[in-house]
Amino acid sequence: MGRTDVVLLEQGQLSCGTTWHAAGLVGQLRASESGTRLVQYSTQLYAELEAETGLTAGYKQCGGVTVARTEDRMTQLRRTAASAAAYNLDCELLSPEEAFERYPVMRVDDLVGAIWLPADGKANPTDLTMALAKGARQRGAKVFERVRVLDVLTDGSAVTGVRTDAGEIEAEIVVNCAGQWAKAIGAMAGVNVPLYSAEHFYVVTETIAGVHPDLPILRDPDGYTYFKEEVGGLVIGGFEPEAKPWVAPDQIPYPFEFQLLDEDWEHFEILMENALLRIPALEHTGLKKLYNGPESFTPDNQFILGEAPNCANFFVGAGFNSVGIASAGGAGRALAEWIVNGSPTTDLTGVDIRRFAPFNGNVAWLHDRVAEILGVHYEIPWPNRELTTARPFRRSPVHHLLAAAGANFGSRMGWERANFFAPQAPSR
């Protein structure tokens, strides 16, 4: 947006944190129109990067197939198709046989149906990072690697700069896009950035007959899994129902560059079993490597954008819940609009940092919540769904009376609240 006095600080090398091991899926359709438009801008930007910078982002529009094993899931996919129509995004309902035509290496005899999203794509995260960085440099930004932020400087109410291991930098605006380190960076300015890292797994297979670069992305949410072509084989990852929280945000090792966590085949078993069910060829296909890298998640599965409510000119863009590659371009534009114009041009209430209260930053609470959040990605979004982990947290003095009266509790701002009352189930 014309601002050129911009400095980017990276404590290691670009993409060395959690970006380099990202799967790179770019699915355009989101739960809200503003989220969908955000990713649509990302895809537009990624497609134009090579012409502008001479570096490819490794972006390819290959389409995506999402399959349903149950009628309940198919109902959700029909709702997804209706949302796509409302957002003017191409989407087609498929029979199992039509899904097989799109993705001929999968088993379909247990499926109810599927949807086809032709605008879905995939990117190479490291190539994308380098292309974005070059484009930023071409427009005047300075990128400094091997510079670690040690403190955020404030005058008590507004940010004034940062102190690094290479000296201090005065700044009118500071933007915290530190990924899984964003909570620790926020704490330096007294800003609550609630996120916690979980271990996130995927495997890369040997080559498989019938797998080619134009093969769509496949999502099998009833089996918690996704599949992406890579060098003639498949990347197989997923969002298991119960995740493994990693270390507390203030205990992340330093340095932590281009590193993975220990393999855990037992934890990956539920994903592998479902992958074998969906792709029969995996029964006789070798695996190159199991990747286990940390990925940060927020308490409500929505990322964090915007200006901190208690520190003027301190902005945050973090906690992308495994959709960082898809959302990065649009999130960057939204932050630029927020900084230059005072607000974004779309409704981003659902991701605004101001939605969180201090208790959301409680490390023990976050640890328990993240175990559930990762699995929310592929859960059926039932109406009035309530999260169950890290509860109860706050209870009113009359909680026991409500419980005795047959209350069914939900949680709002940490308080256990009666959603409705029902008669006690008959004893057996």
GROMACS .gro file of C-alpha atoms in nm:
model
  428
    1MET     CA    1   0.000   0.000   0.000
    2GLY     CA    2   0.296   0.231  -0.066
    3ARG     CA    3   0.474   0.211   0.269
    4THR     CA    4   0.843   0.138   0.208
    5ASP     CA    5   1.006   0.207   0.546
    6VAL     CA    6   0.953  -0.153   0.651
    7VAL     CA    7   1.193  -0.392   0.827
    8LEU     CA    8   1.137  -0.767   0.864
    9LEU     CA    9   1.332  -0.944   1.138
   10GLU     CA   10   1.385  -1.322   1.130
   11GLN     CA   11   1.561  -1.490   1.422
   12GLY     CA   12   1.696  -1.765   1.196
   13GLN     CA   13   1.651  -1.803   0.821
   14LEU     CA   14   1.331  -1.735   0.630
   15SER     CA   15   1.089  -2.032   0.654
   16CYS     CA   16   1.302  -2.211   0.917
   17GLY     CA   17   1.035  -2.222   1.186
   18THR     CA   18   0.716  -2.409   1.103
   19THR     CA   19   0.677  -2.291   0.743
   20TRP     CA   20   0.926  -2.524   0.576
   21HIS     CA   21   0.740  -2.840   0.681
   22ALA     CA   22   0.389  -2.710   0.602
   23ALA     CA   23   0.183  -2.923   0.364
   24GLY     CA   24   0.104  -2.621   0.145
   25LEU     CA   25  -0.266  -2.684   0.082
   26VAL     CA   26  -0.459  -2.385  -0.050
   27GLY     CA   27  -0.832  -2.444  -0.014
   28GLN     CA   28  -1.031  -2.133  -0.103
   29LEU     CA   29  -1.369  -2.206   0.054
   30ARG     CA   30  -1.392  -2.103   0.422
   31ALA     CA   31  -1.672  -2.090   0.675
   32SER     CA   32  -1.722  -1.715   0.620
   33GLU     CA   33  -1.727  -1.497   0.312
   34SER     CA   34  -1.450  -1.274   0.448
   35GLY     CA   35  -1.228  -1.578   0.508
   36THR     CA   36  -1.299  -1.704   0.157
   37ARG     CA   37  -1.214  -1.368   0.001
   38LEU     CA   38  -0.893  -1.360   0.202
   39VAL     CA   39  -0.775  -1.690   0.053
   40GLN     CA   40  -0.892  -1.590  -0.294
   41TYR     CA   41  -0.659  -1.291  -0.276
   42SER     CA   42  -0.377  -1.524  -0.165
   43THR     CA   43  -0.423  -1.743  -0.473
   44GLN     CA   44  -0.428  -1.438  -0.699
   45LEU     CA   45  -0.108  -1.309  -0.542
   46TYR     CA   46   0.073  -1.644  -0.555
   47ALA     CA   47  -0.016  -1.689  -0.922
   48GLU     CA   48   0.136  -1.347  -1.006
   49LEU     CA   49   0.456  -1.374  -0.801
   50GLU     CA   50   0.676  -1.539  -1.062
   51ALA     CA   51   0.604  -1.273  -1.324
   52GLU     CA   52   0.681  -0.999  -1.072
   53THR     CA   53   0.983  -1.146  -0.894
   54GLY     CA   54   1.127  -1.413  -1.124
   55LEU     CA   55   1.083  -1.669  -0.844
   56THR     CA   56   0.813  -1.933  -0.854
   57ALA     CA   57   0.584  -1.982  -0.555
   58GLY     CA   58   0.535  -2.343  -0.658
   59TYR     CA   59   0.163  -2.269  -0.676
   60LYS     CA   60  -0.057  -2.498  -0.882
   61GLN     CA   61  -0.435  -2.498  -0.912
   62CYS     CA   62  -0.519  -2.867  -0.915
   63GLY     CA   63  -0.869  -2.872  -0.764
   64GLY     CA   64  -0.988  -3.056  -0.458
   65VAL     CA   65  -1.216  -3.350  -0.383
   66THR     CA   66  -1.377  -3.388  -0.039
   67VAL     CA   67  -1.553  -3.720   0.025
   68ALA     CA   68  -1.830  -3.824   0.262
   69ARG     CA   69  -1.863  -4.164   0.426
   70THR     CA   70  -2.191  -4.086   0.604
   71GLU     CA   71  -2.520  -3.911   0.533
   72ASP     CA   72  -2.441  -3.659   0.807
   73ARG     CA   73  -2.115  -3.567   0.635
   74MET     CA   74  -2.292  -3.545   0.301
   75THR     CA   75  -2.541  -3.302   0.454
   76GLN     CA   76  -2.246  -3.090   0.560
   77LEU     CA   77  -2.099  -3.105   0.208
   78ARG     CA   78  -2.430  -2.995   0.059
   79ARG     CA   79  -2.422  -2.697   0.295
   80THR     CA   80  -2.064  -2.635   0.183
   81ALA     CA   81  -2.178  -2.633  -0.180
   82ALA     CA   82  -2.454  -2.387  -0.092
   83SER     CA   83  -2.198  -2.157   0.074
   84ALA     CA   84  -1.979  -2.180  -0.235
   85ALA     CA   85  -2.272  -2.073  -0.451
   86ALA     CA   86  -2.339  -1.780  -0.218
   87TYR     CA   87  -1.975  -1.672  -0.242
   88ASN     CA   88  -1.974  -1.719  -0.621
   89LEU     CA   89  -1.716  -1.997  -0.597
   90ASP     CA   90  -1.736  -2.300  -0.827
   91CYS     CA   91  -1.837  -2.621  -0.648
   92GLU     CA   92  -1.996  -2.939  -0.777
   93LEU     CA   93  -2.169  -3.222  -0.592
   94LEU     CA   94  -2.035  -3.563  -0.699
   95SER     CA   95  -2.151  -3.920  -0.677
   96PRO     CA   96  -1.892  -4.174  -0.555
   97GLU     CA   97  -1.839  -4.282  -0.916
   98GLU     CA   98  -1.778  -3.923  -1.028
   99ALA     CA   99  -1.538  -3.874  -0.738
  100PHE     CA  100  -1.348  -4.182  -0.854
  101GLU     CA  101  -1.312  -4.027  -1.200
  102ARG     CA  102  -1.148  -3.724  -1.040
  103TYR     CA  103  -0.928  -3.934  -0.810
  104PRO     CA  104  -0.887  -4.282  -0.956
  105VAL     CA  105  -0.643  -4.417  -0.696
  106MET     CA  106  -0.896  -4.408  -0.413
  107ARG     CA  107  -1.154  -4.655  -0.292
  108VAL     CA  108  -1.513  -4.531  -0.323
  109ASP     CA  109  -1.740  -4.827  -0.241
  110ASP     CA  110  -1.793  -4.698   0.115
  111LEU     CA  111  -1.870  -4.339   0.014
  112VAL     CA  112  -2.205  -4.160   0.006
  113GLY     CA  113  -2.086  -3.877  -0.217
  114ALA     CA  114  -1.834  -3.596  -0.253
  115ILE     CA  115  -1.781  -3.238  -0.369
  116TRP     CA  116  -1.542  -3.096  -0.628
  117LEU     CA  117  -1.377  -2.756  -0.576
  118PRO     CA  118  -1.186  -2.674  -0.897
  119ALA     CA  119  -1.020  -2.362  -0.752
  120ASP     CA  120  -0.828  -2.551  -0.479
  121GLY     CA  121  -0.453  -2.557  -0.518
  122LYS     CA  122  -0.117  -2.626  -0.355
  123ALA     CA  123   0.201  -2.426  -0.301
  124ASN     CA  124   0.561  -2.496  -0.205
  125PRO     CA  125   0.592  -2.311   0.129
  126THR     CA  126   0.966  -2.240   0.110
  127ASP     CA  127   0.953  -2.121  -0.253
  128LEU     CA  128   0.651  -1.906  -0.168
  129THR     CA  129   0.834  -1.746   0.125
  130MET     CA  130   1.136  -1.660  -0.084
  131ALA     CA  131   0.923  -1.514  -0.364
  132LEU     CA  132   0.726  -1.298  -0.120
  133ALA     CA  133   1.048  -1.179   0.045
  134LYS     CA  134   1.202  -1.086  -0.291
  135GLY     CA  135   0.890  -0.898  -0.391
  136ALA     CA  136   0.897  -0.708  -0.060
  137ARG     CA  137   1.264  -0.615  -0.113
  138GLN     CA  138   1.186  -0.496  -0.465
  139ARG     CA  139   0.929  -0.257  -0.317
  140GLY     CA  140   1.163  -0.116  -0.053
  141ALA     CA  141   1.142  -0.345   0.248
  142LYS     CA  142   1.457  -0.461   0.427
  143VAL     CA  143   1.485  -0.822   0.545
  144PHE     CA  144   1.734  -0.908   0.819
  145GLU     CA  145   1.799  -1.273   0.903
  146ARG     CA  146   1.984  -1.393   1.214
  147VAL     CA  147   1.843  -1.106   1.420
  148ARG     CA  148   1.653  -1.205   1.733
  149VAL     CA  149   1.402  -0.980   1.908
  150LEU     CA  150   1.477  -0.966   2.281
  151ASP     CA  151   1.213  -0.712   2.390
  152VAL     CA  152   0.932  -0.492   2.260
  153LEU     CA  153   0.974  -0.129   2.366
  154THR     CA  154   0.674   0.078   2.474
  155ASP     CA  155   0.601   0.411   2.641
  156GLY     CA  156   0.338   0.245   2.858
  157SER     CA  157   0.047   0.279   2.617
  158ALA     CA  158   0.198   0.249   2.268
  159VAL     CA  159   0.482   0.063   2.104
  160THR     CA  160   0.802   0.256   2.030
  161GLY     CA  161   1.032  -0.012   1.884
  162VAL     CA  162   1.213  -0.336   1.952
  163ARG     CA  163   1.540  -0.435   2.115
  164THR     CA  164   1.733  -0.705   1.931
  165ASP     CA  165   2.061  -0.888   1.976
  166ALA     CA  166   2.195  -0.649   1.711
  167GLY     CA  167   2.071  -0.329   1.874
  168GLU     CA  168   1.751  -0.126   1.908
  169ILE     CA  169   1.517  -0.026   1.625
  170GLU     CA  170   1.276   0.262   1.669
  171ALA     CA  171   0.937   0.192   1.513
  172GLU     CA  172   0.598   0.360   1.497
  173ILE     CA  173   0.436   0.024   1.419
  174VAL     CA  174   0.537  -0.326   1.530
  175VAL     CA  175   0.372  -0.632   1.374
  176ASN     CA  176   0.404  -0.962   1.559
  177CYS     CA  177   0.399  -1.240   1.296
  178ALA     CA  178   0.621  -1.474   1.497
  179GLY     CA  179   0.424  -1.795   1.449
  180GLN     CA  180   0.450  -2.026   1.748
  181TRP     CA  181   0.673  -1.763   1.915
  182ALA     CA  182   0.400  -1.498   1.888
  183LYS     CA  183   0.272  -1.556   2.241
  184ALA     CA  184   0.617  -1.493   2.388
  185ILE     CA  185   0.671  -1.185   2.169
  186GLY     CA  186   0.329  -1.051   2.268
  187ALA     CA  187   0.412  -1.095   2.637
  188MET     CA  188   0.709  -0.859   2.589
  189ALA     CA  189   0.455  -0.582   2.519
  190GLY     CA  190   0.202  -0.703   2.775
  191VAL     CA  191  -0.024  -0.829   2.494
  192ASN     CA  192  -0.218  -1.154   2.523
  193VAL     CA  193  -0.168  -1.375   2.212
  194PRO     CA  194  -0.336  -1.706   2.301
  195LEU     CA  195  -0.188  -1.993   2.106
  196TYR     CA  196  -0.016  -2.323   2.182
  197SER     CA  197   0.175  -2.564   1.959
  198ALA     CA  198   0.069  -2.920   1.894
  199GLU     CA  199   0.262  -3.195   1.721
  200HIS     CA  200   0.142  -3.221   1.362
  201PHE     CA  201   0.213  -3.528   1.150
  202TYR     CA  202   0.231  -3.633   0.788
  203VAL     CA  203   0.411  -3.899   0.583
  204VAL     CA  204   0.558  -3.886   0.233
  205THR     CA  205   0.525  -4.205   0.027
  206GLU     CA  206   0.724  -4.358  -0.254
  207THR     CA  207   0.582  -4.322  -0.605
  208ILE     CA  208   0.237  -4.467  -0.670
  209ALA     CA  209   0.102  -4.573  -1.009
  210GLY     CA  210  -0.166  -4.330  -1.124
  211VAL     CA  211  -0.043  -4.041  -0.906
  212HIS     CA  212   0.060  -3.741  -1.118
  213PRO     CA  213   0.124  -3.365  -1.063
  214ASP     CA  214  -0.230  -3.268  -1.167
  215LEU     CA  215  -0.396  -3.504  -0.920
  216PRO     CA  216  -0.637  -3.304  -0.701
  217ILE     CA  217  -0.607  -3.260  -0.328
  218LEU     CA  218  -0.817  -3.525  -0.155
  219ARG     CA  219  -0.979  -3.472   0.183
  220ASP     CA  220  -1.147  -3.754   0.375
  221PRO     CA  221  -1.268  -3.576   0.690
  222ASP     CA  222  -1.450  -3.883   0.825
  223GLY     CA  223  -1.106  -4.046   0.827
  224TYR     CA  224  -0.935  -3.729   0.953
  225THR     CA  225  -0.698  -3.734   0.653
  226TYR     CA  226  -0.585  -3.534   0.350
  227PHE     CA  227  -0.373  -3.637   0.050
  228LYS     CA  228  -0.154  -3.424  -0.178
  229GLU     CA  229   0.061  -3.533  -0.470
  230GLU     CA  230   0.436  -3.487  -0.430
  231VAL     CA  231   0.698  -3.613  -0.677
  232GLY     CA  232   0.477  -3.900  -0.793
  233GLY     CA  233   0.389  -4.006  -0.440
  234LEU     CA  234   0.154  -3.873  -0.177
  235VAL     CA  235   0.180  -3.648   0.124
  236ILE     CA  236  -0.062  -3.796   0.378
  237GLY     CA  237  -0.153  -3.590   0.680
  238GLY     CA  238  -0.450  -3.522   0.896
  239PHE     CA  239  -0.618  -3.376   1.200
  240GLU     CA  240  -0.662  -3.653   1.454
  241PRO     CA  241  -0.943  -3.616   1.712
  242GLU     CA  242  -0.702  -3.590   2.007
  243ALA     CA  243  -0.378  -3.406   1.940
  244LYS     CA  244  -0.047  -3.401   2.127
  245PRO     CA  245   0.034  -3.061   2.280
  246TRP     CA  246   0.402  -2.968   2.256
  247VAL     CA  247   0.600  -2.756   2.502
  248ALA     CA  248   0.467  -2.435   2.655
  249PRO     CA  249   0.513  -2.128   2.430
  250ASP     CA  250   0.783  -1.982   2.658
  251GLN     CA  251   0.976  -2.311   2.659
  252ILE     CA  252   1.036  -2.354   2.284
  253PRO     CA  253   1.404  -2.446   2.241
  254TYR     CA  254   1.643  -2.190   2.099
  255PRO     CA  255   1.762  -2.219   1.835
  256PHE     CA  256   1.484  -2.416   1.669
  257GLU     CA  257   1.551  -2.398   1.296
  258PHE     CA  258   1.456  -2.652   1.031
  259GLN     CA  259   1.397  -2.903   1.310
  260LEU     CA  260   1.142  -3.180   1.353
  261LEU     CA  261   1.014  -3.357   1.660
  262ASP     CA  262   1.054  -3.728   1.737
  263GLU     CA  263   0.857  -3.976   1.531
  264ASP     CA  264   0.547  -4.119   1.697
  265TRP     CA  265   0.402  -4.395   1.482
  266GLU     CA  266   0.162  -4.500   1.755
  267HIS     CA  267  -0.001  -4.156   1.757
  268PHE     CA  268  -0.004  -4.149   1.375
  269GLU     CA  269  -0.175  -4.492   1.363
  270ILE     CA  270  -0.533  -4.359   1.342
  271LEU     CA  271  -0.437  -4.149   1.038
  272MET     CA  272  -0.244  -4.430   0.873
  273GLU     CA  273  -0.527  -4.679   0.916
  274ASN     CA  274  -0.771  -4.441   0.749
  275ALA     CA  275  -0.523  -4.364   0.471
  276LEU     CA  276  -0.487  -4.737   0.398
  277LEU     CA  277  -0.864  -4.764   0.381
  278ARG     CA  278  -0.895  -4.478   0.131
  279ILE     CA  279  -0.590  -4.551  -0.089
  280PRO     CA  280  -0.555  -4.930  -0.134
  281ALA     CA  281  -0.220  -4.896  -0.314
  282LEU     CA  282  -0.062  -4.789   0.017
  283GLU     CA  283  -0.072  -5.153   0.127
  284HIS     CA  284   0.229  -5.216  -0.096
  285THR     CA  285   0.387  -4.868  -0.111
  286GLY     CA  286   0.694  -4.765   0.085
  287LEU     CA  287   0.708  -4.460   0.308
  288LYS     CA  288   0.997  -4.215   0.271
  289LYS     CA  289   0.958  -4.028   0.599
  290LEU     CA  290   0.724  -3.941   0.884
  291TYR     CA  291   0.732  -3.567   0.949
  292ASN     CA  292   0.639  -3.444   1.295
  293GLY     CA  293   0.661  -3.068   1.329
  294PRO     CA  294   0.502  -2.825   1.575
  295GLU     CA  295   0.212  -2.611   1.457
  296SER     CA  296   0.046  -2.344   1.670
  297PHE     CA  297  -0.330  -2.335   1.729
  298THR     CA  298  -0.565  -2.085   1.892
  299PRO     CA  299  -0.840  -2.169   2.145
  300ASP     CA  300  -1.123  -2.131   1.892
  301ASN     CA  301  -0.958  -2.254   1.570
  302GLN     CA  302  -0.963  -1.905   1.417
  303PHE     CA  303  -0.639  -1.717   1.357
  304ILE     CA  304  -0.542  -1.386   1.518
  305LEU     CA  305  -0.525  -1.050   1.338
  306GLY     CA  306  -0.542  -0.688   1.437
  307GLU     CA  307  -0.420  -0.421   1.676
  308ALA     CA  308  -0.374  -0.514   2.040
  309PRO     CA  309  -0.642  -0.352   2.259
  310ASN     CA  310  -0.396  -0.256   2.533
  311CYS     CA  311  -0.092  -0.144   2.330
  312ALA     CA  312  -0.142   0.105   2.047
  313ASN     CA  313   0.032   0.033   1.714
  314PHE     CA  314   0.120  -0.324   1.814
  315PHE     CA  315  -0.039  -0.555   1.555
  316VAL     CA  316  -0.059  -0.934   1.550
  317GLY     CA  317  -0.089  -1.185   1.266
  318ALA     CA  318  -0.044  -1.534   1.410
  319GLY     CA  319  -0.202  -1.863   1.515
  320PHE     CA  320  -0.306  -1.976   1.169
  321ASN     CA  321  -0.413  -2.326   1.271
  322SER     CA  322  -0.255  -2.504   0.971
  323VAL     CA  323  -0.409  -2.265   0.715
  324GLY     CA  324  -0.119  -2.020   0.713
  325ILE     CA  325  -0.007  -2.089   0.357
  326ALA     CA  326  -0.359  -2.046   0.223
  327SER     CA  327  -0.431  -1.735   0.430
  328ALA     CA  328  -0.093  -1.559   0.425
  329GLY     CA  329  -0.148  -1.334   0.122
  330GLY     CA  330  -0.491  -1.217   0.231
  331ALA     CA  331  -0.386  -1.177   0.594
  332GLY     CA  332  -0.092  -0.963   0.486
  333ARG     CA  333  -0.320  -0.737   0.284
  334ALA     CA  334  -0.567  -0.712   0.573
  335LEU     CA  335  -0.290  -0.608   0.813
  336ALA     CA  336  -0.163  -0.352   0.562
  337GLU     CA  337  -0.513  -0.203   0.534
  338TRP     CA  338  -0.549  -0.205   0.912
  339ILE     CA  339  -0.219  -0.020   0.958
  340VAL     CA  340  -0.255   0.232   0.674
  341ASN     CA  341  -0.630   0.299   0.683
  342GLY     CA  342  -0.715   0.214   1.043
  343SER     CA  343  -0.931  -0.086   0.957
  344PRO     CA  344  -0.951  -0.373   0.705
  345THR     CA  345  -1.192  -0.354   0.412
  346THR     CA  346  -1.370  -0.679   0.507
  347ASP     CA  347  -1.540  -0.797   0.824
  348LEU     CA  348  -1.270  -0.976   1.023
  349THR     CA  349  -1.450  -0.977   1.358
  350GLY     CA  350  -1.412  -1.354   1.383
  351VAL     CA  351  -1.031  -1.333   1.382
  352ASP     CA  352  -0.984  -0.999   1.564
  353ILE     CA  353  -0.743  -1.030   1.858
  354ARG     CA  354  -0.988  -0.833   2.073
  355ARG     CA  355  -1.216  -1.137   2.098
  356PHE     CA  356  -0.991  -1.293   2.362
  357ALA     CA  357  -0.991  -1.233   2.738
  358PRO     CA  358  -0.685  -1.262   2.965
  359PHE     CA  359  -0.781  -1.613   3.077
  360ASN     CA  360  -0.746  -1.736   2.717
  361GLY     CA  361  -0.371  -1.688   2.757
  362ASN     CA  362  -0.353  -1.921   3.059
  363VAL     CA  363  -0.085  -2.173   2.957
  364ALA     CA  364  -0.239  -2.471   3.139
  365TRP     CA  365  -0.581  -2.390   2.990
  366LEU     CA  366  -0.431  -2.358   2.640
  367HIS     CA  367  -0.246  -2.689   2.679
  368ASP     CA  368  -0.571  -2.871   2.744
  369ARG     CA  369  -0.769  -2.687   2.477
  370VAL     CA  370  -0.522  -2.742   2.189
  371ALA     CA  371  -0.562  -3.119   2.223
  372GLU     CA  372  -0.919  -3.074   2.096
  373ILE     CA  373  -0.876  -2.781   1.857
  374LEU     CA  374  -0.664  -2.963   1.600
  375GLY     CA  375  -0.938  -3.224   1.552
  376VAL     CA  376  -1.206  -2.956   1.508
  377HIS     CA  377  -1.076  -2.904   1.152
  378TYR     CA  378  -1.251  -3.218   1.029
  379GLU     CA  379  -1.536  -3.252   1.278
  380ILE     CA  380  -1.888  -3.209   1.147
  381PRO     CA  381  -1.981  -2.854   1.257
  382TRP     CA  382  -2.304  -2.941   1.433
  383PRO     CA  383  -2.530  -2.649   1.525
  384ASN     CA  384  -2.469  -2.530   1.882
  385ARG     CA  385  -2.151  -2.736   1.904
  386GLU     CA  386  -1.960  -2.679   2.228
  387LEU     CA  387  -1.592  -2.745   2.291
  388THR     CA  388  -1.537  -2.981   2.581
  389THR     CA  389  -1.171  -2.945   2.686
  390ALA     CA  390  -1.032  -2.707   2.950
  391ARG     CA  391  -1.372  -2.710   3.122
  392PRO     CA  392  -1.507  -2.627   3.368
  393PHE     CA  393  -1.297  -2.313   3.410
  394ARG     CA  394  -1.536  -2.067   3.577
  395ARG     CA  395  -1.854  -2.162   3.761
  396SER     CA  396  -2.108  -1.930   3.917
  397PRO     CA  397  -2.219  -1.964   4.281
  398VAL     CA  398  -2.546  -2.121   4.161
  399HIS     CA  399  -2.384  -2.374   3.926
  400HIS     CA  400  -2.478  -2.668   4.148
  401LEU     CA  401  -2.842  -2.557   4.154
  402LEU     CA  402  -2.852  -2.533   3.775
  403ALA     CA  403  -2.693  -2.878   3.745
  404ALA     CA  404  -2.949  -3.023   3.986
  405ALA     CA  405  -3.225  -2.871   3.773
  406GLY     CA  406  -3.104  -3.063   3.465
  407ALA     CA  407  -2.897  -2.792   3.296
  408ASN     CA  408  -2.694  -2.873   2.988
  409PHE     CA  409  -2.393  -2.645   3.004
  410GLY     CA  410  -2.203  -2.454   2.741
  411SER     CA  411  -1.912  -2.220   2.790
  412ARG     CA  412  -1.901  -1.844   2.730
  413MET     CA  413  -1.592  -1.642   2.820
  414GLY     CA  414  -1.486  -1.932   3.038
  415TRP     CA  415  -1.810  -1.938   3.237
  416GLU     CA  416  -2.022  -2.252   3.249
  417ARG     CA  417  -2.362  -2.134   3.129
  418ALA     CA  418  -2.690  -2.325   3.107
  419ASN     CA  419  -2.782  -2.363   2.739
  420PHE     CA  420  -3.104  -2.547   2.814
  421PHE     CA  421  -3.270  -2.761   3.077
  422ALA     CA  422  -3.380  -3.118   3.019
  423PRO     CA  423  -3.536  -3.387   3.239
  424GLN     CA  424  -3.296  -3.635   3.386
  425ALA     CA  425  -3.247  -3.948   3.180
  426PRO     CA  426  -3.447  -4.240   3.319
  427SER     CA  427  -3.245  -4.483   3.530
  428ARG     CA  428  -3.194  -4.831   3.394
   0.00000   0.00000   0.00000
